[in-house]
């Protein structure tokens, strides 16, 4: 696709930094804000009701949870709990659906992202644009059946940077037994969940941690930092460090750094696992160099495939539940979807957002998620500092049933035999 602005699914009155989809209810949970600066920009977590009307998706604000003076920069969902990174702390919030009748309204104040520019600097964040246009945005809706209540029930200090503590990433382990965080102090901290008893605290990188993920069996933890390293850990023991350009001599040492990492399944191969990483240039040249997307074996971490993915600097990575698709967002606002098997681009909208794409989320492969996909192979949400949330879809590709293919193959064979018999009598 070319350069054109996608229609907005939802526009918030503040910069959006993170987005997730609750697998059970299909609620879209997105958050952000202006931080502690006194600019009149609200900090909140918004719950959106997502619907598919015909071929179009639409979203309605169902609930707004005020987070006071702290903007939520990243979040993870574990069951009915949100783990939200707010400054140097991880706040745990439980959300519940309750039945009610009547008219409800959700109002939010104005927005501008000036106070949160630093918060996304590690993800290629820029200053403020476009949020002022969203100031005073008010959404009203009638809801005769559903309302959401949110209660904060726990909090842990997840980053101890003495100058500017900031949690940059958070994950629940797949079995919901662990909560993991990484921040600007370079430490990985692991808590037992739900007790929040600290289990591990170790220095993983020199400088900020950009991203982390944990394997489905909790055996391996992968972390990427600003120190050019992508590390595989077993507990707090370093198992190995990855080198994506080992067979690319044209790539100079420390000319690229890792930006993101995600484990992903392999469709129709239950016990197979892949790891995906994104590498971006450490310094920008007048002629922008390529960014790279790499695929690794998720068991022995041997490199499998590396492909260039454009000269726009990648800001975020997402993997679909099935492991079939990868989503990429850029600092210039572009959004792309790649085929995980071949790392080939399937979908691309240049500068879909007006500024850095901060997070992506595929609709989950749950009954609710499948019903919201409609006639699409993939549906992915994007949010950006421009306060906008957008939906990106890949239509089902047309394919022929196998019986029809075999039928035509049979006709071709019969036709070839008849032609030979005609040209060479007595052939058969």
PDB file of C-alpha atoms in Angstrom, residues 58 80 93-94 109 172 318 326 330 368 424:
ATOM      1  CA  UNK A  58     -15.571   0.322  15.184  1.00  0.00           C
ATOM      2  CA  UNK A  80      -8.127 -10.243  34.677  1.00  0.00           C
ATOM      3  CA  UNK A  93      -4.825  -3.492  38.491  1.00  0.00           C
ATOM      4  CA  UNK A  94      -7.706  -5.960  38.438  1.00  0.00           C
ATOM      5  CA  UNK A 109      -9.513  16.001  29.493  1.00  0.00           C
ATOM      6  CA  UNK A 172       3.617 -12.286  32.522  1.00  0.00           C
ATOM      7  CA  UNK A 318       4.383  -7.905  17.543  1.00  0.00           C
ATOM      8  CA  UNK A 326       4.723 -10.337  12.420  1.00  0.00           C
ATOM      9  CA  UNK A 330       8.309   2.638  12.747  1.00  0.00           C
ATOM     10  CA  UNK A 368     -13.993 -13.771  20.601  1.00  0.00           C
ATOM     11  CA  UNK A 424       0.932 -40.457 -33.057  1.00  0.00           C
TER      12      UNK A 424
END
